[in-house]
Backbone as a ProteinNet text record, in pm:
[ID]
protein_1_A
[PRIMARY]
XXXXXXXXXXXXXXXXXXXXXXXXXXXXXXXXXXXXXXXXXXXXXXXXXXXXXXXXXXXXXXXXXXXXXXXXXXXXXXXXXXXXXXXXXXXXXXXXXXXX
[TERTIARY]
85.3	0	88.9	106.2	136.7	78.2	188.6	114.9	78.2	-2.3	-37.9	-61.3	-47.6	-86	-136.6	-225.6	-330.2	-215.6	-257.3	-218.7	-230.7	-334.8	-368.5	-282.1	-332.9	-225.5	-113.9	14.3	132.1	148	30.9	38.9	35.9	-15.8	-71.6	26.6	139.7	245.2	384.8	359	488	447.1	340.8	292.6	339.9	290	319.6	496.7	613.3	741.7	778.1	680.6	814.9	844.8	986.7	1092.1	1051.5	1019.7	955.5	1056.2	1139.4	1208.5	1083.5	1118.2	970	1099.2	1029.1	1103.1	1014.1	1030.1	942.5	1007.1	957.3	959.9	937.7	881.7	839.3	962	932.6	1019.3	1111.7	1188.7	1233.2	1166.6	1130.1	989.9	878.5	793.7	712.3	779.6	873.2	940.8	976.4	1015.9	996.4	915.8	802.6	656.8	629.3	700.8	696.6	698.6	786.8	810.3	769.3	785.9	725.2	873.3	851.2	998.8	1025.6	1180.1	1284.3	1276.4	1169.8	1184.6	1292.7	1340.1	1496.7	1389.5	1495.7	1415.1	1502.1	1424	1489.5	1407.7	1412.1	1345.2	1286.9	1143.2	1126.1	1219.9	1280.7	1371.2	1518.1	1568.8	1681.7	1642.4	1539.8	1526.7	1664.4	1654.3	1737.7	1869.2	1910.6	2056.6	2059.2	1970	2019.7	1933	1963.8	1914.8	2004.6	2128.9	2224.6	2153.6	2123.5	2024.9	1985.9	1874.4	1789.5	1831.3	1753.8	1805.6	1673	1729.9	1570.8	1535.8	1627.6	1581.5	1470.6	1436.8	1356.1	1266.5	1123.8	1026.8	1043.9	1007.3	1025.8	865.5	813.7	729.6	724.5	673.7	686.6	594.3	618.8	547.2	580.6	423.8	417.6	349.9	316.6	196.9	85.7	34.1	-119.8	-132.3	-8.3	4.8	31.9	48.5	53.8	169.9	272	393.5	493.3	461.6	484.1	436.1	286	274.8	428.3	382.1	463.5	621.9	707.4	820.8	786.9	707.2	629.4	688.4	586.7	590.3	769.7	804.6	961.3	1030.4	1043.3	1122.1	1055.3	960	911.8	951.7	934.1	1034.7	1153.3	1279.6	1368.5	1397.7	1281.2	1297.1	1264.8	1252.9	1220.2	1094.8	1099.9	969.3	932	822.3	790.9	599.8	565.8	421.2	359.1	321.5	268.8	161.8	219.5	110.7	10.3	-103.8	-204.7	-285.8	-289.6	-321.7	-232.1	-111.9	36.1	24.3	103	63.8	-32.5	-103.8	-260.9	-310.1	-309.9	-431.3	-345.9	-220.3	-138	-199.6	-211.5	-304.4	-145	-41.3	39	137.7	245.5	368.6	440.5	498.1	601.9	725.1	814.6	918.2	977.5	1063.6	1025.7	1246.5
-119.6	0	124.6	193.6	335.4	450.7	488	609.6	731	834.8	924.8	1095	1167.4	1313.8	1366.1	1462.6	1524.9	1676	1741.2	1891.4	1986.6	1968.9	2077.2	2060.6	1910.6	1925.6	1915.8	1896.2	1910.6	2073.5	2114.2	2302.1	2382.6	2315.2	2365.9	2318.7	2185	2178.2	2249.1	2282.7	2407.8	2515.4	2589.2	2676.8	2711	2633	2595	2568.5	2609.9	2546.4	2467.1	2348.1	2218.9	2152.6	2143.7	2050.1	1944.1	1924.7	1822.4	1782.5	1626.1	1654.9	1572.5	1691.1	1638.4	1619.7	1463.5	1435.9	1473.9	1544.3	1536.8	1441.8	1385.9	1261.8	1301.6	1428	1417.5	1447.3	1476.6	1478.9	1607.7	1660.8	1798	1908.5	1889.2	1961.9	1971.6	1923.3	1905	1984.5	1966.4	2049.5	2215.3	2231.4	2342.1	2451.8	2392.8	2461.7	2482.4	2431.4	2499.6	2352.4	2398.7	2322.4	2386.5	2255.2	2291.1	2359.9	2472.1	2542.2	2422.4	2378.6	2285.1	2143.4	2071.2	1962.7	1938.8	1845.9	1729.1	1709.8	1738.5	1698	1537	1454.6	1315.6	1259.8	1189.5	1211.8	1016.4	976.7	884	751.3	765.6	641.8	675.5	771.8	776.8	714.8	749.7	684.9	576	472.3	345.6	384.4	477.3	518.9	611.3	679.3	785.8	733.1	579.6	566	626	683.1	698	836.6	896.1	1034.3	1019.4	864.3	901.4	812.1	874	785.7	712.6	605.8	510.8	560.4	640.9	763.3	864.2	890.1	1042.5	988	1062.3	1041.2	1127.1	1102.2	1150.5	1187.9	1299.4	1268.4	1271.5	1215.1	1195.1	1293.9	1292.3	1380.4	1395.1	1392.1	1369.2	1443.5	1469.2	1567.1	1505.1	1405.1	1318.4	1245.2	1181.8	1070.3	975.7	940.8	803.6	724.1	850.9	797.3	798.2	881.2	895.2	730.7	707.9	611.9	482.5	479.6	367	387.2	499.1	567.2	498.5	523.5	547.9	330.1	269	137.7	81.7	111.4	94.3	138.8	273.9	285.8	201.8	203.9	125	-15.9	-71.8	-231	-220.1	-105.5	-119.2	-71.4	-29.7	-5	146.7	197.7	364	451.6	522.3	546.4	685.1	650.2	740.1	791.4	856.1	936.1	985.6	921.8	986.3	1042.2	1222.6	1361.2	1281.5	1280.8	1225.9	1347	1334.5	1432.2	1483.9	1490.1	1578.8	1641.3	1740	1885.4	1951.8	1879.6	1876	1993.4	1917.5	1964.6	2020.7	2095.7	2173.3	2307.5	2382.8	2531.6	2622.1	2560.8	2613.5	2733.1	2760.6	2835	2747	2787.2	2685.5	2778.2	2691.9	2807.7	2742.9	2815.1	2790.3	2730.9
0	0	0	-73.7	-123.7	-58	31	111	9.2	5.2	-44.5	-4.7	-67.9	11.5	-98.6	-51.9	-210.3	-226.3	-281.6	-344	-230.2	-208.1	-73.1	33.1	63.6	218.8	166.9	83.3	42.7	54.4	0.5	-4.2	110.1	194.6	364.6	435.3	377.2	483.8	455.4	311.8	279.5	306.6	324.5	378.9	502.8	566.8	706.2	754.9	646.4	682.9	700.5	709.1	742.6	615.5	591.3	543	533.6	371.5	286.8	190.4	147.6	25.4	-74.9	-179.4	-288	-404.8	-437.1	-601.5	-745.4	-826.3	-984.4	-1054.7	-1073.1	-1185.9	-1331.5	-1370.2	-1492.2	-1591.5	-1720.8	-1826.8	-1856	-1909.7	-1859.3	-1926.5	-2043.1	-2103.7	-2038.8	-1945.6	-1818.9	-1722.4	-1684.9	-1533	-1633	-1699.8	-1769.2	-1721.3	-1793.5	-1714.5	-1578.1	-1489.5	-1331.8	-1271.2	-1112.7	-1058.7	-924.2	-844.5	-696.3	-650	-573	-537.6	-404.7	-440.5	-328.5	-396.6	-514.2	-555.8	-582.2	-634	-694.3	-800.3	-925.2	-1059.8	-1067	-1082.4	-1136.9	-1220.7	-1326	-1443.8	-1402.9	-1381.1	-1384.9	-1418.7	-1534.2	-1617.4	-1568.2	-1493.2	-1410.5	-1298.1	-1205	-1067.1	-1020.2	-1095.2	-1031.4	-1045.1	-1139.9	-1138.9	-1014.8	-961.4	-846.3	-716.9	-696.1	-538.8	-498.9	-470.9	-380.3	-320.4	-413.8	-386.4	-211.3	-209.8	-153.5	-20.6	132	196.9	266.9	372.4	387.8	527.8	605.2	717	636.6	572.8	521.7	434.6	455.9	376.8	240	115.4	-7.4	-38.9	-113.9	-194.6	-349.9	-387.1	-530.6	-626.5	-752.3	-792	-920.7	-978	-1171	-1182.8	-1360.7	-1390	-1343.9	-1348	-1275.7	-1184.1	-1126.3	-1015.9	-1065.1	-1213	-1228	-1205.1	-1293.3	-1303	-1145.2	-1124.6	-941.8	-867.1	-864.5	-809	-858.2	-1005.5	-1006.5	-945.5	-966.3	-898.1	-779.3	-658.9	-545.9	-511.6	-590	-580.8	-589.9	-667.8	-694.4	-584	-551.5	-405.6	-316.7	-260.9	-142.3	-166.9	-287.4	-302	-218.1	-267.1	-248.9	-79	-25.2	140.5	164.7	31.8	120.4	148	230.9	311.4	139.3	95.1	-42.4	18.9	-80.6	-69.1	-223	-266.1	-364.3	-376.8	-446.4	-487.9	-555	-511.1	-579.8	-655.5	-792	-885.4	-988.4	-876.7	-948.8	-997.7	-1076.5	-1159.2	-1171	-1250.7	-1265.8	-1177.3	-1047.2	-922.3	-857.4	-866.1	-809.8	-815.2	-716.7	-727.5	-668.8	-590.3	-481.9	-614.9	-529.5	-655.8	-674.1	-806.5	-903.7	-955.9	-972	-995.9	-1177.8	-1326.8	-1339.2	-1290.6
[MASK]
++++++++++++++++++++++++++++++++++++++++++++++++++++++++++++++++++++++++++++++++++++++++++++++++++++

């Protein structure tokens, strides 16, 4: 089971200051168009080259233009042991600021 967080509360807990590391998964033409300010761009089909990135102390959230590709990201780390969350909606249903 794939933990999850919607748009809002991701938006209400950066709001709020606390220190979130958020991954984008999407393509670099996608991150182009705006990104969540403090994400790590890692491009879905890199993931397995940059576990070193990530560690299995810290929660990650993930994050695509819709959730999909995130979930599956999402399923893959948690195989390999790490605590993940996937933006359910992703881009999409993002209302928060983006940088670009």
């Amino acid at each position: 089971m794939i933990e999850e967080i919607t748009t809002e509360e991701l938006r209400q807990k950066l709001e709020n200051g606390e220190k979130l590391e958020l991954v984008d998964v999407r393509e670099d033409e996608e991150v182009a168009e705006g990104m969540i300010p403090g994400a790590k761009h890692i491009k879905m089909g890199d993931i397995p080259d940059n576990l070193g990135y990530f560690d299995k102390d810290t929660e990650y959230i993930i994050i695509c233009r819709s959730g999909g590709r995130s979930f599956n990201v999402c399923a893959y780390l948690d195989d390999q042991g790490y605590k993940v969350r996937n933006m359910v909606g992703g881009m999409m249903n993002w209302t928060g600021e983006t940088k670009r």
